[in-house]
XYZ file of C-alpha atoms in Angstrom:
617
model
C -1.037 7.809 -37.699
C -0.946 4.716 -39.848
C -4.199 2.884 -40.507
C -4.583 -0.732 -39.539
C -4.569 -3.236 -42.376
C -7.727 -5.289 -42.788
C -6.240 -8.345 -41.123
C -4.807 -6.623 -38.060
C -6.408 -7.873 -34.866
C -7.851 -4.994 -32.854
C -7.739 -4.282 -29.166
C -9.648 -1.380 -27.691
C -7.957 1.008 -25.323
C -8.646 1.020 -21.579
C -12.183 2.061 -20.881
C -13.427 1.835 -24.456
C -16.896 0.502 -25.079
C -16.406 -1.136 -28.476
C -16.688 -4.765 -29.289
C -13.778 -7.157 -29.245
C -12.847 -8.096 -32.769
C -11.756 -11.692 -32.996
C -12.111 -11.509 -36.775
C -11.174 -8.802 -39.297
C -13.265 -5.676 -38.764
C -15.141 -3.702 -41.360
C -13.555 -0.383 -42.246
C -16.371 1.633 -40.664
C -15.620 0.414 -37.148
C -11.840 0.499 -37.214
C -10.189 2.652 -34.620
C -6.495 2.986 -35.417
C -5.729 4.778 -32.178
C -6.683 1.752 -30.160
C -4.804 -0.981 -32.015
C -2.595 -3.332 -30.102
C -0.875 -6.634 -30.408
C -3.138 -9.628 -30.949
C -4.949 -10.929 -27.917
C -6.023 -14.208 -29.456
C -2.839 -15.307 -31.200
C -1.301 -16.884 -28.112
C 1.622 -15.612 -26.055
C 3.965 -13.104 -27.690
C 7.180 -14.354 -29.301
C 10.118 -14.897 -26.992
C 12.034 -11.876 -28.261
C 9.141 -9.514 -27.605
C 8.464 -11.209 -24.273
C 12.050 -10.536 -23.166
C 11.739 -6.860 -24.118
C 8.455 -6.549 -22.199
C 10.065 -8.258 -19.194
C 13.000 -5.847 -19.373
C 10.579 -2.934 -19.147
C 9.039 -4.372 -16.002
C 12.554 -4.784 -14.592
C 13.149 -1.066 -15.190
C 9.912 -0.193 -13.383
C 10.852 -2.528 -10.542
C 14.266 -0.843 -10.373
C 12.601 2.505 -9.703
C 10.827 1.073 -6.661
C 13.885 -0.875 -5.555
C 16.251 2.098 -5.677
C 13.741 4.570 -4.238
C 12.832 2.395 -1.241
C 16.416 1.412 -0.364
C 17.726 4.915 -0.969
C 15.175 6.545 1.334
C 15.676 3.918 4.016
C 19.473 4.165 3.983
C 19.286 7.954 4.049
C 17.122 7.828 7.168
C 19.906 6.137 9.165
C 22.745 8.095 10.759
C 25.994 8.384 8.858
C 27.964 5.297 9.680
C 29.504 2.235 8.120
C 28.400 -0.872 6.326
C 30.034 -4.246 6.793
C 28.762 -5.318 3.360
C 28.087 -3.779 -0.011
C 24.714 -2.052 -0.560
C 24.570 -4.027 -3.798
C 24.097 -7.165 -1.733
C 20.980 -5.631 -0.184
C 19.642 -4.983 -3.674
C 20.561 -8.500 -4.799
C 18.799 -10.128 -1.863
C 15.665 -8.069 -2.553
C 15.762 -8.946 -6.249
C 16.138 -12.650 -5.520
C 13.158 -12.612 -3.149
C 11.120 -10.616 -5.691
C 11.936 -13.155 -8.402
C 10.892 -16.130 -6.294
C 7.701 -14.389 -5.157
C 6.775 -13.312 -8.708
C 7.203 -16.843 -10.053
C 5.094 -18.352 -7.278
C 2.408 -15.670 -7.607
C 2.024 -16.192 -11.353
C 2.205 -19.983 -11.201
C -0.034 -20.882 -8.262
C -0.950 -17.643 -6.469
C -3.562 -15.279 -7.816
C -2.503 -16.398 -11.348
C -2.490 -12.767 -12.464
C 0.657 -11.404 -14.188
C 1.650 -9.445 -11.089
C 5.269 -8.451 -10.523
C 6.331 -8.545 -6.885
C 8.492 -5.639 -5.756
C 9.648 -3.841 -2.586
C 6.421 -1.956 -1.993
C 6.565 1.503 -0.471
C 4.027 0.263 2.088
C 7.002 -1.357 3.837
C 8.955 1.886 3.822
C 6.855 3.956 6.229
C 6.955 1.416 9.110
C 10.667 0.887 8.439
C 11.312 4.625 8.682
C 9.295 4.835 11.892
C 11.249 1.914 13.322
C 14.644 3.366 12.440
C 13.687 6.791 13.789
C 12.807 5.152 17.109
C 16.220 3.497 17.078
C 18.195 6.721 16.728
C 20.119 7.980 19.744
C 18.464 10.793 21.645
C 21.039 13.312 20.423
C 20.182 12.487 16.815
C 16.404 12.135 17.198
C 15.498 15.690 16.336
C 12.577 16.916 14.222
C 14.883 17.036 11.213
C 15.605 13.321 11.577
C 12.003 12.146 11.842
C 10.801 9.730 9.222
C 8.981 12.328 7.167
C 12.124 14.491 7.055
C 14.245 11.472 6.195
C 12.175 10.849 3.110
C 13.144 14.252 1.774
C 16.810 14.145 2.747
C 19.392 13.481 0.078
C 22.653 14.480 1.694
C 23.913 11.448 3.586
C 26.727 9.436 2.039
C 27.415 5.967 3.433
C 30.842 4.479 3.788
C 31.875 0.868 3.584
C 33.439 -0.215 6.814
C 35.799 -3.108 6.917
C 37.268 -2.843 10.396
C 35.775 -3.477 13.828
C 36.467 0.078 14.953
C 34.242 1.725 12.368
C 31.994 4.282 14.031
C 28.305 3.475 13.892
C 28.749 -0.047 12.535
C 26.853 -1.714 15.367
C 24.027 0.812 15.113
C 23.761 0.191 11.381
C 23.689 -3.588 11.663
C 21.176 -3.518 14.509
C 18.838 -1.189 12.612
C 18.931 -3.248 9.423
C 18.449 -6.492 11.350
C 15.482 -5.055 13.242
C 13.808 -3.911 10.030
C 14.425 -7.362 8.512
C 12.780 -8.879 11.580
C 9.730 -6.688 11.008
C 9.603 -7.900 7.390
C 9.641 -11.534 8.565
C 6.802 -10.831 11.016
C 4.741 -9.130 8.322
C 5.272 -12.053 5.949
C 4.173 -14.578 8.549
C 1.032 -12.580 9.322
C 0.170 -12.235 5.628
C 0.672 -15.957 5.069
C -1.585 -16.796 8.031
C -4.274 -14.381 6.837
C -4.192 -15.941 3.392
C -4.265 -19.520 4.651
C -7.260 -18.746 6.864
C -9.138 -17.225 3.952
C -9.389 -13.722 5.399
C -8.919 -11.855 2.085
C -11.494 -14.081 0.412
C -14.116 -13.136 2.999
C -13.404 -9.404 2.862
C -12.855 -8.863 -0.854
C -16.474 -9.516 -1.969
C -17.528 -6.667 0.343
C -15.101 -4.261 -1.295
C -17.115 -2.683 -4.064
C -16.109 0.187 -6.351
C -16.506 2.695 -3.518
C -13.812 0.874 -1.522
C -11.401 -0.050 -4.295
C -11.576 3.150 -6.338
C -10.555 5.519 -3.474
C -7.756 3.118 -2.571
C -6.433 3.225 -6.134
C -6.660 7.010 -6.256
C -4.751 7.345 -3.001
C -2.220 4.748 -4.177
C -1.517 6.909 -7.212
C -1.243 10.135 -5.220
C 0.613 8.889 -2.161
C 4.065 8.626 -3.772
C 4.330 12.070 -5.307
C 6.970 13.056 -2.738
C 9.205 10.151 -3.708
C 8.703 10.879 -7.410
C 9.502 14.565 -6.902
C 12.614 13.668 -4.900
C 13.969 11.482 -7.705
C 13.030 13.908 -10.484
C 14.446 16.918 -8.645
C 17.988 15.653 -9.204
C 17.612 16.838 -12.818
C 14.226 18.103 -13.954
C 15.369 18.394 -17.562
C 16.044 14.671 -17.960
C 12.900 13.775 -16.046
C 10.751 16.029 -18.253
C 12.319 14.622 -21.420
C 11.606 11.073 -20.301
C 7.979 11.836 -19.423
C 7.391 13.543 -22.771
C 8.898 10.607 -24.671
C 6.792 8.087 -22.744
C 3.622 10.051 -23.492
C 4.498 10.377 -27.192
C 5.376 6.686 -27.589
C 2.396 5.301 -25.692
C -0.277 7.718 -26.884
C 0.642 9.749 -29.969
C 2.584 6.985 -31.737
C 0.676 4.145 -30.141
C -1.086 3.142 -33.361
C 2.017 3.043 -35.567
C 2.451 -0.478 -36.909
C 6.031 -1.692 -36.729
C 8.065 -3.510 -37.900
C 7.146 -3.473 -41.602
C 7.772 -7.227 -41.804
C 4.718 -8.842 -40.272
C 4.969 -11.549 -37.673
C 3.053 -14.773 -38.278
C 1.586 -15.855 -34.893
C 1.301 -19.540 -35.805
C 2.608 -21.715 -38.570
C -0.915 -22.878 -39.360
C -2.387 -19.399 -39.475
C -2.797 -17.447 -42.676
C -3.092 -14.077 -40.966
C -0.320 -11.729 -39.906
C -0.190 -9.705 -36.740
C 1.263 -6.215 -36.699
C 3.157 -5.283 -33.551
C 2.645 -1.782 -32.200
C 6.276 -1.306 -31.239
C 6.022 2.231 -29.875
C 3.206 1.359 -27.497
C 4.595 -1.989 -26.409
C 8.059 -0.476 -25.865
C 6.906 2.876 -24.479
C 9.087 2.391 -21.387
C 12.211 0.873 -22.912
C 12.604 3.323 -25.816
C 12.351 6.530 -23.697
C 14.613 5.132 -20.969
C 17.268 4.147 -23.516
C 17.108 7.543 -25.240
C 17.353 9.587 -22.034
C 20.062 7.314 -20.656
C 22.130 7.911 -23.812
C 21.515 11.669 -23.610
C 22.632 11.646 -19.996
C 25.824 9.807 -20.908
C 26.588 12.178 -23.804
C 26.141 15.188 -21.547
C 28.347 13.657 -18.892
C 25.580 13.670 -16.280
C 26.194 10.908 -13.776
C 23.277 11.141 -11.374
C 23.856 8.025 -9.288
C 23.110 7.889 -5.553
C 26.237 7.537 -3.458
C 24.298 5.476 -0.922
C 23.941 2.617 -3.388
C 27.301 2.787 -5.171
C 30.088 0.550 -3.927
C 31.329 -1.480 -6.904
C 34.609 -2.527 -5.338
C 32.903 -4.633 -2.691
C 30.169 -6.229 -4.782
C 30.986 -9.822 -5.801
C 30.150 -11.141 -9.225
C 28.404 -14.224 -7.883
C 26.944 -15.216 -4.562
C 24.207 -17.558 -3.373
C 21.698 -15.748 -1.149
C 21.005 -17.681 2.002
C 19.593 -16.887 5.458
C 21.897 -15.337 8.016
C 24.298 -14.093 5.339
C 25.216 -11.218 7.661
C 23.179 -12.116 10.741
C 19.741 -13.359 11.673
C 16.855 -10.853 11.682
C 16.361 -9.216 15.050
C 12.936 -9.750 16.602
C 12.040 -7.113 19.191
C 8.705 -5.726 20.427
C 9.247 -2.740 18.139
C 9.904 -5.039 15.176
C 6.729 -6.970 15.986
C 4.691 -3.759 16.009
C 6.214 -2.557 12.732
C 5.610 -5.995 11.194
C 1.903 -5.864 12.063
C 1.658 -2.475 10.380
C 3.543 -3.730 7.315
C 1.253 -6.749 7.016
C -1.975 -4.725 7.173
C -0.755 -2.038 4.768
C 0.743 -4.509 2.269
C -2.389 -6.680 2.355
C -4.598 -3.675 1.613
C -2.294 -2.620 -1.204
C -2.137 -6.113 -2.704
C -5.907 -6.571 -2.754
C -6.153 -3.278 -4.612
C -3.519 -4.550 -7.073
C -5.539 -7.706 -7.710
C -8.648 -5.689 -8.502
C -6.691 -3.221 -10.648
C -4.941 -5.924 -12.658
C -8.169 -7.821 -13.250
C -9.842 -4.598 -14.351
C -7.074 -3.752 -16.828
C -7.044 -7.292 -18.206
C -10.841 -7.221 -18.573
C -11.131 -10.282 -16.352
C -13.711 -10.906 -13.631
C -12.948 -9.761 -10.131
C -10.509 -12.165 -8.459
C -12.443 -14.908 -6.638
C -11.887 -15.506 -2.912
C -9.611 -18.505 -3.411
C -7.295 -16.551 -5.750
C -7.030 -13.642 -3.276
C -6.236 -15.997 -0.400
C -3.570 -17.878 -2.356
C -2.023 -14.677 -3.638
C -1.743 -13.077 -0.216
C -0.335 -16.200 1.421
C 2.380 -16.531 -1.233
C 3.214 -12.827 -0.949
C 3.725 -13.456 2.750
C 6.137 -16.290 2.000
C 8.042 -13.946 -0.298
C 8.382 -11.385 2.486
C 9.561 -14.066 4.915
C 12.240 -15.083 2.409
C 13.271 -11.455 1.896
C 13.605 -10.868 5.642
C 15.604 -14.042 6.198
C 17.970 -13.012 3.400
C 18.632 -9.748 5.227
C 16.570 -7.480 2.990
C 14.997 -4.480 4.749
C 12.060 -4.523 2.287
C 9.391 -7.158 1.827
C 7.660 -8.119 -1.405
C 4.158 -7.177 -2.478
C 2.250 -6.676 -5.702
C 3.614 -3.594 -7.416
C 1.221 -0.802 -8.385
C 3.702 0.751 -10.868
C 4.115 -2.566 -12.669
C 0.339 -2.963 -12.912
C 0.239 0.592 -14.240
C 2.775 -0.511 -16.843
C 0.338 -3.200 -17.991
C -2.245 -0.475 -18.590
C 0.281 1.774 -20.304
C 1.478 -0.943 -22.686
C -1.977 -2.531 -22.947
C -0.261 -5.886 -22.736
C -0.112 -8.247 -19.782
C 1.250 -11.621 -20.905
C 1.629 -14.198 -18.184
C 4.787 -15.390 -19.922
C 6.342 -11.964 -19.307
C 5.684 -12.235 -15.568
C 7.436 -15.609 -15.528
C 10.421 -14.080 -17.328
C 10.545 -11.188 -14.868
C 10.760 -13.696 -12.022
C 13.609 -15.561 -13.712
C 15.507 -12.363 -14.515
C 15.161 -11.115 -10.949
C 16.497 -14.365 -9.555
C 19.408 -14.218 -11.990
C 20.231 -10.637 -10.942
C 19.946 -11.683 -7.308
C 22.717 -14.219 -7.820
C 25.119 -11.475 -8.975
C 25.310 -8.305 -6.841
C 27.624 -6.734 -9.415
C 24.965 -7.131 -12.113
C 22.245 -6.006 -9.737
C 24.180 -2.836 -9.129
C 23.865 -1.983 -12.818
C 20.312 -0.926 -12.013
C 21.693 1.811 -9.781
C 23.578 3.300 -12.729
C 20.261 4.401 -14.224
C 20.011 8.161 -13.541
C 17.652 9.025 -10.716
C 15.472 11.384 -12.821
C 14.882 8.510 -15.248
C 13.662 6.304 -12.425
C 11.506 9.140 -11.109
C 9.930 9.763 -14.506
C 9.102 6.092 -14.996
C 7.586 5.894 -11.536
C 5.546 9.059 -12.126
C 3.981 7.934 -15.417
C 3.096 4.458 -14.170
C 1.585 5.836 -10.966
C -0.488 8.213 -13.093
C -1.993 5.157 -14.803
C -2.974 3.759 -11.401
C -4.554 7.084 -10.464
C -6.535 7.358 -13.692
C -7.796 3.780 -13.415
C -9.013 4.548 -9.914
C -10.979 7.534 -11.208
C -12.444 5.470 -14.053
C -13.829 2.971 -11.520
C -16.188 5.497 -9.955
C -18.676 5.213 -12.825
C -19.413 1.633 -11.811
C -21.431 2.985 -8.884
C -24.085 5.695 -8.790
C -21.721 8.617 -8.458
C -24.648 11.071 -8.362
C -25.809 9.575 -5.082
C -25.130 11.817 -2.094
C -24.116 8.752 -0.077
C -21.487 7.733 -2.612
C -20.178 11.267 -3.094
C -19.583 11.543 0.650
C -17.825 8.171 0.905
C -15.506 8.940 -2.005
C -14.575 12.449 -0.908
C -14.206 11.620 2.771
C -12.082 8.502 2.183
C -9.650 10.190 -0.203
C -9.297 13.456 1.706
C -8.857 11.898 5.142
C -6.415 9.295 3.824
C -4.183 12.129 2.607
C -4.789 14.466 5.553
C -4.324 12.162 8.536
C -0.751 11.043 7.715
C 0.362 14.657 7.370
C -1.397 15.598 10.593
C 0.110 12.782 12.654
C 3.586 13.451 11.271
C 3.424 17.087 12.266
C 1.764 16.364 15.625
C 3.531 13.149 16.565
C 3.077 13.960 20.256
C -0.530 12.807 19.870
C 0.682 9.253 19.289
C 3.107 9.046 22.208
C 1.746 6.528 24.690
C 4.921 5.980 26.683
C 5.405 2.437 25.343
C 7.676 2.328 22.317
C 6.121 -0.692 20.512
C 2.646 0.822 20.678
C 4.023 4.145 19.444
C 5.590 2.384 16.449
C 2.344 0.565 15.653
C 0.164 3.677 15.816
C 2.595 5.915 13.930
C 3.043 3.284 11.236
C -0.630 2.498 10.660
C -1.942 6.058 10.901
C 0.603 7.362 8.396
C -0.159 4.714 5.713
C -2.388 6.483 3.157
C -3.482 3.323 1.311
C -4.413 1.527 4.521
C -6.419 4.523 5.728
C -8.237 4.863 2.393
C -9.143 1.182 2.342
C -10.191 1.143 5.998
C -12.328 4.284 5.816
C -13.916 3.255 2.527
C -14.695 -0.233 3.836
C -16.250 1.010 7.068
C -18.359 3.705 5.406
C -19.420 1.486 2.501
C -20.627 -1.299 4.799
C -22.222 0.849 7.510
C -24.039 3.596 5.568
C -27.337 2.252 4.151
C -27.538 1.933 0.382
C -28.942 -0.374 -2.275
C -26.708 -2.852 -4.068
C -27.309 -1.097 -7.359
C -26.398 2.249 -5.800
C -23.186 0.758 -4.418
C -22.240 -0.696 -7.809
C -22.775 -4.292 -6.760
C -25.676 -5.021 -9.124
C -28.722 -7.057 -8.304
C -27.858 -10.269 -6.531
C -24.307 -10.418 -7.920
C -21.815 -10.100 -5.064
C -18.451 -9.543 -6.796
C -17.127 -6.017 -7.329
C -17.526 -4.387 -10.726
C -20.656 -6.434 -11.414
C -22.253 -3.554 -13.282
C -20.087 -4.343 -16.302
C -19.910 -8.083 -15.725
C -23.582 -9.032 -15.851
C -24.130 -9.124 -19.637
C -21.363 -11.690 -20.254
C -22.398 -14.920 -21.986
C -22.141 -18.053 -19.904
C -19.425 -19.599 -22.084
C -17.233 -16.519 -21.868
C -17.713 -16.323 -18.110
C -16.600 -19.900 -17.652
C -13.553 -19.320 -19.851
C -12.589 -16.197 -17.911
C -13.105 -17.931 -14.561
C -10.526 -20.528 -15.572
C -7.811 -17.856 -15.588
C -7.817 -17.868 -11.770
C -7.828 -21.630 -11.355
C -4.810 -23.559 -10.203
C -2.676 -25.472 -12.728
C -4.148 -28.854 -13.525
C -1.313 -30.722 -11.822
C -1.985 -28.864 -8.566
C -5.784 -29.096 -8.805
C -5.487 -32.846 -8.342
C -4.006 -32.212 -4.896
C -6.952 -30.118 -3.674
C -8.871 -33.114 -2.233
C -5.814 -33.885 -0.091
C -5.704 -30.405 1.447
C -7.008 -30.229 5.045
C -10.464 -28.761 5.448
C -9.311 -25.485 7.130
C -7.161 -24.735 4.057
C -9.802 -25.555 1.415
C -10.312 -21.808 0.977
C -7.216 -21.882 -1.271
C -8.964 -24.104 -3.825
C -11.842 -23.110 -6.104
C -15.222 -24.516 -5.167
C -17.013 -26.656 -7.757
C -19.836 -24.119 -8.039
C -17.418 -21.211 -8.609
C -17.027 -21.874 -12.299
C -19.349 -19.608 -14.219
C -21.639 -18.781 -11.295
C -20.049 -16.428 -8.835
C -17.185 -14.662 -10.528
C -18.262 -13.050 -13.780
C -16.395 -10.821 -16.129
C -15.712 -9.790 -19.668
C -13.460 -12.180 -21.451
C -13.210 -14.208 -24.594
C -12.014 -17.705 -25.334
C -8.291 -17.885 -25.697
C -5.401 -16.721 -23.605
C -7.178 -13.826 -21.933
C -4.629 -13.625 -19.167
C -1.812 -13.612 -21.663
C -2.673 -10.258 -23.169
C -5.036 -7.444 -22.428
C -8.442 -8.448 -23.807
C -11.356 -6.114 -24.360
C -14.831 -5.306 -23.160
C -16.163 -7.903 -25.508
C -19.884 -7.989 -24.744
C -20.301 -5.103 -22.376
C -23.109 -3.385 -24.159
C -26.316 -5.408 -24.024
C -27.792 -3.370 -26.895
C -25.090 -2.445 -29.405
C -25.788 0.002 -32.159
C -26.915 -1.213 -35.560
C -23.667 -0.246 -37.247
C -21.570 -2.063 -34.690
C -20.229 -5.516 -35.470
C -21.310 -8.255 -33.102
C -19.664 -11.437 -31.979
């Protein structure tokens, strides 16, 4: 490993307890394994920003292809009156719009919006209810459909194509459920619901949710990797080597000067910052040289995909609103909201920012709902929500520039305008997508485990809450899938609602953790809430200086041009604006002056009593 030069700006790895070096460090406290790109030199250059955005696009592609592939495979073999690439393009366009809004005036965190797998389970339940009786056998249930990989769809251009009406009705009904879920999320956000609930979600609520979020997609990852375990293993090994073993290698040799007025140079850790792009490119080339074309037939139809189109509502038909779609939409809204709140906490934790304040959570959820409404109106069978794998990518790269999130939104909208270009994402071999999804989900899982130390994990109360929430969240979905007769009430919409909610692992983990955490007696210190400090993760936020707290709080505030409009907002919607007393009083967290949301900062002043040999700010 190469040693850092004296003028390289340091950045500690996730979970480290060192001090944040804003100035050159003495040799005795250098840690070359935890170097990263400068956090205080402003946004990264445009070239590096584009490469980081491309990596997030690759991670988004794994979710996009996995969700659409599993949904299309769950439907009976039939015909399509349009290219599957147009479904991908409509989803990408909605994701781009939602990502731009979320980063600009939503939660203000660099969160990429993607077709979350929390929309997939209700969609599979809905389509399984739509199957004809002759086809609705145990092998065609939603949990079997997730493991199937044998159906091949056909483009249908004539009115006599068998199954065309069934296909269109199923897709329209799922799109209707997405619209309903988006409307419910937007209403919840506008009413301030997330802002009222989030302060009660301490480490014992958020940490089990993150653990379950990391574990709940292992079936999908295994399905993608099983198409060629050799390529998947090679990709995973390369990602581990680039991000961990070669993470401290300083490249390129020619230093980059962050500002024309600065006399220092910043070394870019290319292997760590490109630990997704480099392995994907290498394995993709190896796959091409070996002649391995592992592309799903369900998503390949290049002859029908146009080069340019303008997504607009009712492109194929309006979403179909039925009682079943309403029930599935309610389930989607609750599951996606739970997942998104966990993403907010996870992203803030990785960026070393305070816990998101109530107004940021409410704005973020309402704008995610608008993104899902747009996706449903465009005919997409998947809504948009904050992506756990993309947040895991931030932790893997140890870089979360807000500029990169803006670029991801623009790139997604550009791909959404060209279905032929969007279909290029489907040419990535499935084991490559599975490997990327597996490594990023592992980061989410590990961050969830690291959050347990914020509470008194030796407490019998906390041990029970953690174990019970995680185990039951993984057990109950399997139980209700195998014994679906327990959820048959005789009314189809109610069956869809119960089967959707009770088979959502993240929703169950969040619900069980929230109920147990707020009903079982325990002190605030035992629960990890500190003494008199309500936000989550207060145990590490208390020692922050007042100036740093105020600077970090500003990362969640609205842009200045929009803040001027807050006095004009009606009183019921004032929950979307920060209160005057919020700054520096309620939301506290480790941060430093500068663009803390533009790159992963460090636990600057975590330790109230640093060692004598440790440099201090």
